[in-house]
PDB file of C-alpha atoms in Angstrom:
ATOM      1  CA  LYS A   1     -53.985 -49.229  35.045  1.00 59.00           C
ATOM      2  CA  GLN A   2     -57.540 -47.845  34.991  1.00 65.00           C
ATOM      3  CA  TRP A   3     -57.900 -47.494  38.886  1.00 61.00           C
ATOM      4  CA  TYR A   4     -54.475 -46.043  38.694  1.00 60.00           C
ATOM      5  CA  LYS A   5     -55.029 -43.257  36.038  1.00 66.00           C
ATOM      6  CA  GLN A   6     -58.288 -42.285  37.952  1.00 72.00           C
ATOM      7  CA  TRP A   7     -56.326 -42.031  41.363  1.00 66.00           C
ATOM      8  CA  TYR A   8     -53.670 -40.173  39.584  1.00 72.00           C
ATOM      9  CA  GLN A   9     -56.544 -37.710  38.074  1.00 79.00           C
ATOM     10  CA  ARG A  10     -57.868 -37.598  41.395  1.00 84.00           C
ATOM     11  CA  ARG A  11     -54.483 -36.379  42.659  1.00 87.00           C
ATOM     12  CA  VAL A  12     -53.630 -33.845  40.306  1.00 89.00           C
ATOM     13  CA  ARG A  13     -57.083 -32.241  39.838  1.00 92.00           C
ATOM     14  CA  GLY A  14     -57.356 -32.018  43.955  1.00 92.00           C
ATOM     15  CA  VAL A  15     -53.878 -30.403  44.112  1.00 93.00           C
ATOM     16  CA  GLU A  16     -55.001 -27.651  41.827  1.00 95.00           C
ATOM     17  CA  LYS A  17     -58.395 -26.963  43.540  1.00 94.00           C
ATOM     18  CA  LEU A  18     -56.222 -26.848  46.959  1.00 95.00           C
ATOM     19  CA  PHE A  19     -53.670 -24.389  45.775  1.00 95.00           C
ATOM     20  CA  SER A  20     -56.108 -22.495  43.535  1.00 95.00           C
ATOM     21  CA  SER A  21     -58.150 -21.752  46.694  1.00 95.00           C
ATOM     22  CA  ALA A  22     -55.399 -21.247  49.108  1.00 95.00           C
ATOM     23  CA  CYS A  23     -53.408 -18.765  46.779  1.00 96.00           C
ATOM     24  CA  LYS A  24     -56.413 -16.132  47.662  1.00 95.00           C
ATOM     25  CA  LYS A  25     -55.301 -15.840  51.396  1.00 94.00           C
ATOM     26  CA  PHE A  26     -51.825 -14.348  50.539  1.00 96.00           C
ATOM     27  CA  PRO A  27     -50.851 -10.983  51.770  1.00 95.00           C
ATOM     28  CA  GLU A  28     -50.843  -8.193  49.718  1.00 94.00           C
ATOM     29  CA  ASP A  29     -47.465  -8.412  48.353  1.00 93.00           C
ATOM     30  CA  LEU A  30     -47.521 -11.842  47.021  1.00 97.00           C
ATOM     31  CA  ALA A  31     -51.392 -11.521  46.285  1.00 97.00           C
ATOM     32  CA  GLY A  32     -51.965 -12.442  42.540  1.00 97.00           C
ATOM     33  CA  GLU A  33     -53.777 -14.610  40.451  1.00 96.00           C
ATOM     34  CA  TYR A  34     -53.852 -18.240  39.130  1.00 96.00           C
ATOM     35  CA  TYR A  35     -54.074 -19.167  35.746  1.00 95.00           C
ATOM     36  CA  PRO A  36     -55.094 -23.061  34.797  1.00 95.00           C
ATOM     37  CA  LEU A  37     -53.337 -24.228  31.935  1.00 93.00           C
ATOM     38  CA  THR A  38     -56.549 -26.102  30.553  1.00 92.00           C
ATOM     39  CA  GLY A  39     -58.878 -23.509  28.864  1.00 92.00           C
ATOM     40  CA  MET A  40     -56.008 -20.775  28.840  1.00 92.00           C
ATOM     41  CA  ASP A  41     -56.863 -17.542  26.759  1.00 92.00           C
ATOM     42  CA  GLU A  42     -54.486 -16.979  23.875  1.00 90.00           C
ATOM     43  CA  LYS A  43     -53.362 -13.646  24.948  1.00 92.00           C
ATOM     44  CA  VAL A  44     -52.539 -14.760  28.556  1.00 92.00           C
ATOM     45  CA  ARG A  45     -50.781 -17.814  27.300  1.00 88.00           C
ATOM     46  CA  GLN A  46     -48.609 -15.548  25.025  1.00 89.00           C
ATOM     47  CA  GLN A  47     -48.177 -13.263  27.636  1.00 90.00           C
ATOM     48  CA  LEU A  48     -46.884 -16.046  29.871  1.00 89.00           C
ATOM     49  CA  VAL A  49     -44.569 -17.132  27.118  1.00 83.00           C
ATOM     50  CA  ASP A  50     -43.386 -13.662  26.932  1.00 83.00           C
ATOM     51  CA  ASP A  51     -42.639 -13.573  30.289  1.00 84.00           C
ATOM     52  CA  HIS A  52     -40.500 -16.707  30.414  1.00 78.00           C
ATOM     53  CA  PHE A  53     -43.371 -17.995  32.844  1.00 86.00           C
ATOM     54  CA  LEU A  54     -45.096 -20.859  31.059  1.00 83.00           C
ATOM     55  CA  PHE A  55     -43.578 -24.251  31.422  1.00 83.00           C
ATOM     56  CA  MET A  56     -43.951 -26.467  28.606  1.00 78.00           C
ATOM     57  CA  SER A  57     -45.140 -30.651  28.381  1.00 80.00           C
ATOM     58  CA  GLY A  58     -42.642 -32.565  26.014  1.00 78.00           C
ATOM     59  CA  ASP A  59     -39.791 -33.459  28.664  1.00 81.00           C
ATOM     60  CA  ARG A  60     -38.778 -37.263  27.535  1.00 84.00           C
ATOM     61  CA  ASN A  61     -37.800 -38.234  31.484  1.00 82.00           C
ATOM     62  CA  LEU A  62     -41.529 -36.589  32.717  1.00 82.00           C
ATOM     63  CA  THR A  63     -43.299 -38.463  30.094  1.00 84.00           C
ATOM     64  CA  VAL A  64     -41.479 -41.783  30.512  1.00 83.00           C
ATOM     65  CA  ALA A  65     -42.298 -41.300  34.307  1.00 79.00           C
ATOM     66  CA  GLY A  66     -45.565 -40.812  33.930  1.00 79.00           C
ATOM     67  CA  MET A  67     -46.035 -37.437  34.994  1.00 79.00           C
ATOM     68  CA  GLU A  68     -47.244 -35.510  32.284  1.00 81.00           C
ATOM     69  CA  ARG A  69     -50.444 -37.828  32.156  1.00 83.00           C
ATOM     70  CA  ASP A  70     -53.707 -35.883  30.884  1.00 83.00           C
ATOM     71  CA  TRP A  71     -51.505 -32.608  29.980  1.00 86.00           C
ATOM     72  CA  PRO A  72     -52.338 -29.776  30.500  1.00 88.00           C
ATOM     73  CA  GLU A  73     -55.168 -31.141  32.932  1.00 90.00           C
ATOM     74  CA  GLY A  74     -54.684 -29.992  36.249  1.00 92.00           C
ATOM     75  CA  ARG A  75     -51.762 -27.603  35.467  1.00 93.00           C
ATOM     76  CA  GLY A  76     -51.136 -23.811  36.132  1.00 94.00           C
ATOM     77  CA  ILE A  77     -49.397 -20.842  36.926  1.00 96.00           C
ATOM     78  CA  PHE A  78     -49.574 -18.365  39.657  1.00 97.00           C
ATOM     79  CA  HIS A  79     -47.991 -14.846  39.922  1.00 96.00           C
ATOM     80  CA  ASN A  80     -48.178 -11.612  41.808  1.00 97.00           C
ATOM     81  CA  LYS A  81     -49.147  -8.689  40.458  1.00 95.00           C
ATOM     82  CA  GLU A  82     -45.581  -7.592  40.086  1.00 95.00           C
ATOM     83  CA  LYS A  83     -44.502 -10.784  38.562  1.00 95.00           C
ATOM     84  CA  THR A  84     -42.038 -11.556  40.897  1.00 96.00           C
ATOM     85  CA  PHE A  85     -43.370 -14.269  42.751  1.00 97.00           C
ATOM     86  CA  LEU A  86     -44.631 -17.470  41.245  1.00 96.00           C
ATOM     87  CA  VAL A  87     -45.992 -20.877  42.003  1.00 96.00           C
ATOM     88  CA  TRP A  88     -45.966 -23.600  39.405  1.00 94.00           C
ATOM     89  CA  VAL A  89     -48.800 -26.462  39.976  1.00 95.00           C
ATOM     90  CA  ASN A  90     -48.084 -30.071  39.067  1.00 92.00           C
ATOM     91  CA  GLU A  91     -45.397 -29.171  36.422  1.00 89.00           C
ATOM     92  CA  GLU A  92     -42.989 -31.921  37.876  1.00 87.00           C
ATOM     93  CA  ASP A  93     -43.342 -31.753  41.377  1.00 88.00           C
ATOM     94  CA  GLN A  94     -46.783 -31.024  42.691  1.00 90.00           C
ATOM     95  CA  LEU A  95     -45.612 -27.108  43.987  1.00 93.00           C
ATOM     96  CA  ARG A  96     -43.021 -25.288  42.920  1.00 93.00           C
ATOM     97  CA  ILE A  97     -42.313 -21.468  44.432  1.00 96.00           C
ATOM     98  CA  ILE A  98     -40.352 -19.229  42.692  1.00 95.00           C
ATOM     99  CA  SER A  99     -38.775 -15.656  43.690  1.00 96.00           C
ATOM    100  CA  MET A 100     -37.499 -13.539  40.858  1.00 94.00           C
ATOM    101  CA  GLN A 101     -36.403 -10.057  39.923  1.00 93.00           C
ATOM    102  CA  LYS A 102     -34.097  -8.068  37.659  1.00 91.00           C
ATOM    103  CA  GLY A 103     -31.045  -6.445  39.321  1.00 91.00           C
ATOM    104  CA  GLY A 104     -28.751  -8.069  41.412  1.00 89.00           C
ATOM    105  CA  ASP A 105     -30.792  -7.680  45.050  1.00 94.00           C
ATOM    106  CA  VAL A 106     -30.270 -11.147  45.570  1.00 92.00           C
ATOM    107  CA  LEU A 107     -31.355 -10.633  49.384  1.00 96.00           C
ATOM    108  CA  GLY A 108     -34.678  -9.470  48.424  1.00 96.00           C
ATOM    109  CA  VAL A 109     -35.185 -12.443  46.229  1.00 96.00           C
ATOM    110  CA  PHE A 110     -34.238 -14.838  49.051  1.00 96.00           C
ATOM    111  CA  LYS A 111     -36.645 -12.968  51.752  1.00 97.00           C
ATOM    112  CA  ARG A 112     -39.070 -13.014  49.170  1.00 97.00           C
ATOM    113  CA  LEU A 113     -38.744 -16.651  48.490  1.00 96.00           C
ATOM    114  CA  ALA A 114     -38.975 -17.238  52.345  1.00 96.00           C
ATOM    115  CA  ARG A 115     -42.304 -15.215  53.042  1.00 97.00           C
ATOM    116  CA  GLY A 116     -43.565 -16.956  49.936  1.00 97.00           C
ATOM    117  CA  ILE A 117     -42.670 -20.494  51.159  1.00 95.00           C
ATOM    118  CA  SER A 118     -44.422 -19.806  54.643  1.00 96.00           C
ATOM    119  CA  ALA A 119     -47.421 -17.739  52.969  1.00 97.00           C
ATOM    120  CA  VAL A 120     -48.123 -21.146  50.683  1.00 96.00           C
ATOM    121  CA  GLY A 121     -47.489 -23.529  53.678  1.00 95.00           C
ATOM    122  CA  ASP A 122     -49.548 -21.798  55.924  1.00 96.00           C
ATOM    123  CA  SER A 123     -52.387 -21.161  53.180  1.00 95.00           C
ATOM    124  CA  VAL A 124     -52.446 -24.641  52.226  1.00 94.00           C
ATOM    125  CA  LYS A 125     -52.594 -26.150  55.753  1.00 95.00           C
ATOM    126  CA  ALA A 126     -55.471 -23.880  56.472  1.00 94.00           C
ATOM    127  CA  GLU A 127     -57.146 -25.404  53.748  1.00 93.00           C
ATOM    128  CA  CYS A 128     -56.467 -28.828  54.293  1.00 93.00           C
ATOM    129  CA  GLY A 129     -54.602 -29.388  57.706  1.00 94.00           C
ATOM    130  CA  LYS A 130     -51.092 -30.974  55.807  1.00 91.00           C
ATOM    131  CA  ASP A 131     -47.791 -29.787  55.901  1.00 91.00           C
ATOM    132  CA  PHE A 132     -45.093 -29.898  53.261  1.00 90.00           C
ATOM    133  CA  CYS A 133     -43.777 -33.384  53.131  1.00 87.00           C
ATOM    134  CA  LEU A 134     -40.258 -33.136  54.945  1.00 88.00           C
ATOM    135  CA  ASP A 135     -38.341 -36.409  55.966  1.00 89.00           C
ATOM    136  CA  GLU A 136     -36.047 -36.151  58.926  1.00 90.00           C
ATOM    137  CA  LYS A 137     -33.440 -37.869  57.154  1.00 90.00           C
ATOM    138  CA  TYR A 138     -33.836 -36.699  53.476  1.00 89.00           C
ATOM    139  CA  GLY A 139     -35.184 -33.426  54.101  1.00 90.00           C
ATOM    140  CA  TYR A 140     -38.198 -32.236  51.668  1.00 88.00           C
ATOM    141  CA  VAL A 141     -39.343 -34.844  49.239  1.00 84.00           C
ATOM    142  CA  HIS A 142     -39.595 -34.244  45.317  1.00 85.00           C
ATOM    143  CA  SER A 143     -40.412 -36.199  42.474  1.00 83.00           C
ATOM    144  CA  CYS A 144     -36.889 -35.977  41.740  1.00 80.00           C
ATOM    145  CA  PRO A 145     -34.172 -37.847  43.731  1.00 80.00           C
ATOM    146  CA  THR A 146     -31.691 -34.967  42.757  1.00 76.00           C
ATOM    147  CA  ASN A 147     -33.481 -32.634  44.642  1.00 79.00           C
ATOM    148  CA  LEU A 148     -33.934 -34.146  47.615  1.00 81.00           C
ATOM    149  CA  GLY A 149     -32.900 -31.788  50.641  1.00 86.00           C
ATOM    150  CA  THR A 150     -33.610 -28.221  50.565  1.00 86.00           C
ATOM    151  CA  GLY A 151     -35.071 -28.780  46.768  1.00 85.00           C
ATOM    152  CA  MET A 152     -33.588 -24.828  46.199  1.00 87.00           C
ATOM    153  CA  ARG A 153     -32.120 -23.756  43.344  1.00 86.00           C
ATOM    154  CA  ALA A 154     -30.355 -20.634  42.829  1.00 90.00           C
ATOM    155  CA  SER A 155     -29.792 -19.107  39.361  1.00 90.00           C
ATOM    156  CA  VAL A 156     -29.371 -15.984  37.143  1.00 90.00           C
ATOM    157  CA  HIS A 157     -30.108 -14.724  33.846  1.00 87.00           C
ATOM    158  CA  ILE A 158     -26.798 -13.993  32.569  1.00 88.00           C
ATOM    159  CA  ASP A 159     -25.357 -12.878  28.811  1.00 89.00           C
ATOM    160  CA  LEU A 160     -22.340 -14.982  27.458  1.00 89.00           C
ATOM    161  CA  PRO A 161     -21.889 -13.801  23.763  1.00 86.00           C
ATOM    162  CA  GLY A 162     -18.298 -15.394  24.017  1.00 85.00           C
ATOM    163  CA  TRP A 163     -19.051 -18.874  25.633  1.00 84.00           C
ATOM    164  CA  THR A 164     -21.589 -18.467  22.910  1.00 78.00           C
ATOM    165  CA  LYS A 165     -19.398 -18.022  20.292  1.00 81.00           C
ATOM    166  CA  ASP A 166     -16.890 -20.766  21.817  1.00 82.00           C
ATOM    167  CA  GLY A 167     -19.873 -23.368  21.782  1.00 80.00           C
ATOM    168  CA  VAL A 168     -21.877 -24.591  24.389  1.00 82.00           C
ATOM    169  CA  GLU A 169     -19.812 -27.733  25.085  1.00 87.00           C
ATOM    170  CA  LYS A 170     -16.934 -25.301  26.689  1.00 90.00           C
ATOM    171  CA  LEU A 171     -19.930 -23.770  28.562  1.00 90.00           C
ATOM    172  CA  GLN A 172     -20.891 -26.905  30.054  1.00 90.00           C
ATOM    173  CA  ALA A 173     -17.674 -27.807  30.770  1.00 93.00           C
ATOM    174  CA  ARG A 174     -16.279 -24.674  32.470  1.00 93.00           C
ATOM    175  CA  CYS A 175     -19.865 -24.530  34.679  1.00 93.00           C
ATOM    176  CA  GLU A 176     -18.749 -28.262  35.559  1.00 94.00           C
ATOM    177  CA  GLU A 177     -15.390 -27.246  37.226  1.00 95.00           C
ATOM    178  CA  LEU A 178     -17.753 -24.652  39.344  1.00 94.00           C
ATOM    179  CA  ALA A 179     -20.186 -27.033  40.396  1.00 91.00           C
ATOM    180  CA  LEU A 180     -22.804 -25.117  38.290  1.00 94.00           C
ATOM    181  CA  GLN A 181     -25.211 -26.063  35.486  1.00 90.00           C
ATOM    182  CA  PRO A 182     -25.836 -23.975  32.330  1.00 90.00           C
ATOM    183  CA  ARG A 183     -29.400 -23.876  31.058  1.00 85.00           C
ATOM    184  CA  GLY A 184     -31.561 -22.184  28.431  1.00 77.00           C
ATOM    185  CA  THR A 185     -33.682 -19.304  29.403  1.00 70.00           C
ATOM    186  CA  ARG A 186     -36.948 -21.259  28.610  1.00 60.00           C
ATOM    187  CA  GLY A 187     -36.095 -23.717  31.206  1.00 55.00           C
ATOM    188  CA  GLU A 188     -34.700 -27.202  32.031  1.00 55.00           C
ATOM    189  CA  SER A 189     -36.449 -28.859  28.567  1.00 50.00           C
ATOM    190  CA  GLY A 190     -37.441 -25.343  26.942  1.00 50.00           C
ATOM    191  CA  GLY A 191     -34.222 -24.885  24.941  1.00 56.00           C
ATOM    192  CA  GLN A 192     -31.936 -22.075  24.424  1.00 59.00           C
ATOM    193  CA  THR A 193     -32.093 -19.122  22.031  1.00 61.00           C
ATOM    194  CA  GLY A 194     -29.691 -16.313  21.783  1.00 72.00           C
ATOM    195  CA  HIS A 195     -26.692 -15.826  24.187  1.00 82.00           C
ATOM    196  CA  THR A 196     -28.705 -15.617  27.132  1.00 87.00           C
ATOM    197  CA  TYR A 197     -28.418 -18.417  29.920  1.00 89.00           C
ATOM    198  CA  ASP A 198     -29.728 -19.513  33.046  1.00 89.00           C
ATOM    199  CA  ILE A 199     -26.808 -20.520  35.434  1.00 92.00           C
ATOM    200  CA  SER A 200     -27.723 -22.288  38.505  1.00 91.00           C
ATOM    201  CA  ASN A 201     -25.972 -24.259  41.726  1.00 88.00           C
ATOM    202  CA  LYS A 202     -25.970 -28.189  40.879  1.00 81.00           C
ATOM    203  CA  HIS A 203     -27.478 -30.372  43.700  1.00 63.00           C
TER     204      HIS A 203
END
């Protein structure tokens, strides 16, 4: 167990160190700042919470799988100046790349995501010579097998006061019929507040 813990710590710290250096090479529209969770200033933490950017610990499945060892060490969040491009480091996957903005410009969000994925991949490769883990049969390899393939999740935050009144169970049943997945705006394990939901495709 001791050798595995030491290996895990080196891997997590190594990914964080690699990304925190690589993100300094992003193009201007994606450039921003990396915020490590360890030693995070309280004002910074609260702002990330208010922006719905901060991921949380305590997911039972991740805990059982051993993926929250030494929390919050080696974890962090990057976002650009406009807060439309984010990268989560060592949350569930080693990197989770996110493009987001208010309004209905879905194409703009997707184009930024494509640029962001390229920027992360190019910057990381320049640092260590490695590409993303891509399998010819299974696609991109992730921590969770349900994310195999593209690993892409597209979601919208939408107010659904009527469905909230009818009950979350009815909303979940309707989303199931449409091959969609409802979540709280605080993420997969962050719970639900108010009548705003995160509605996404199901893998």
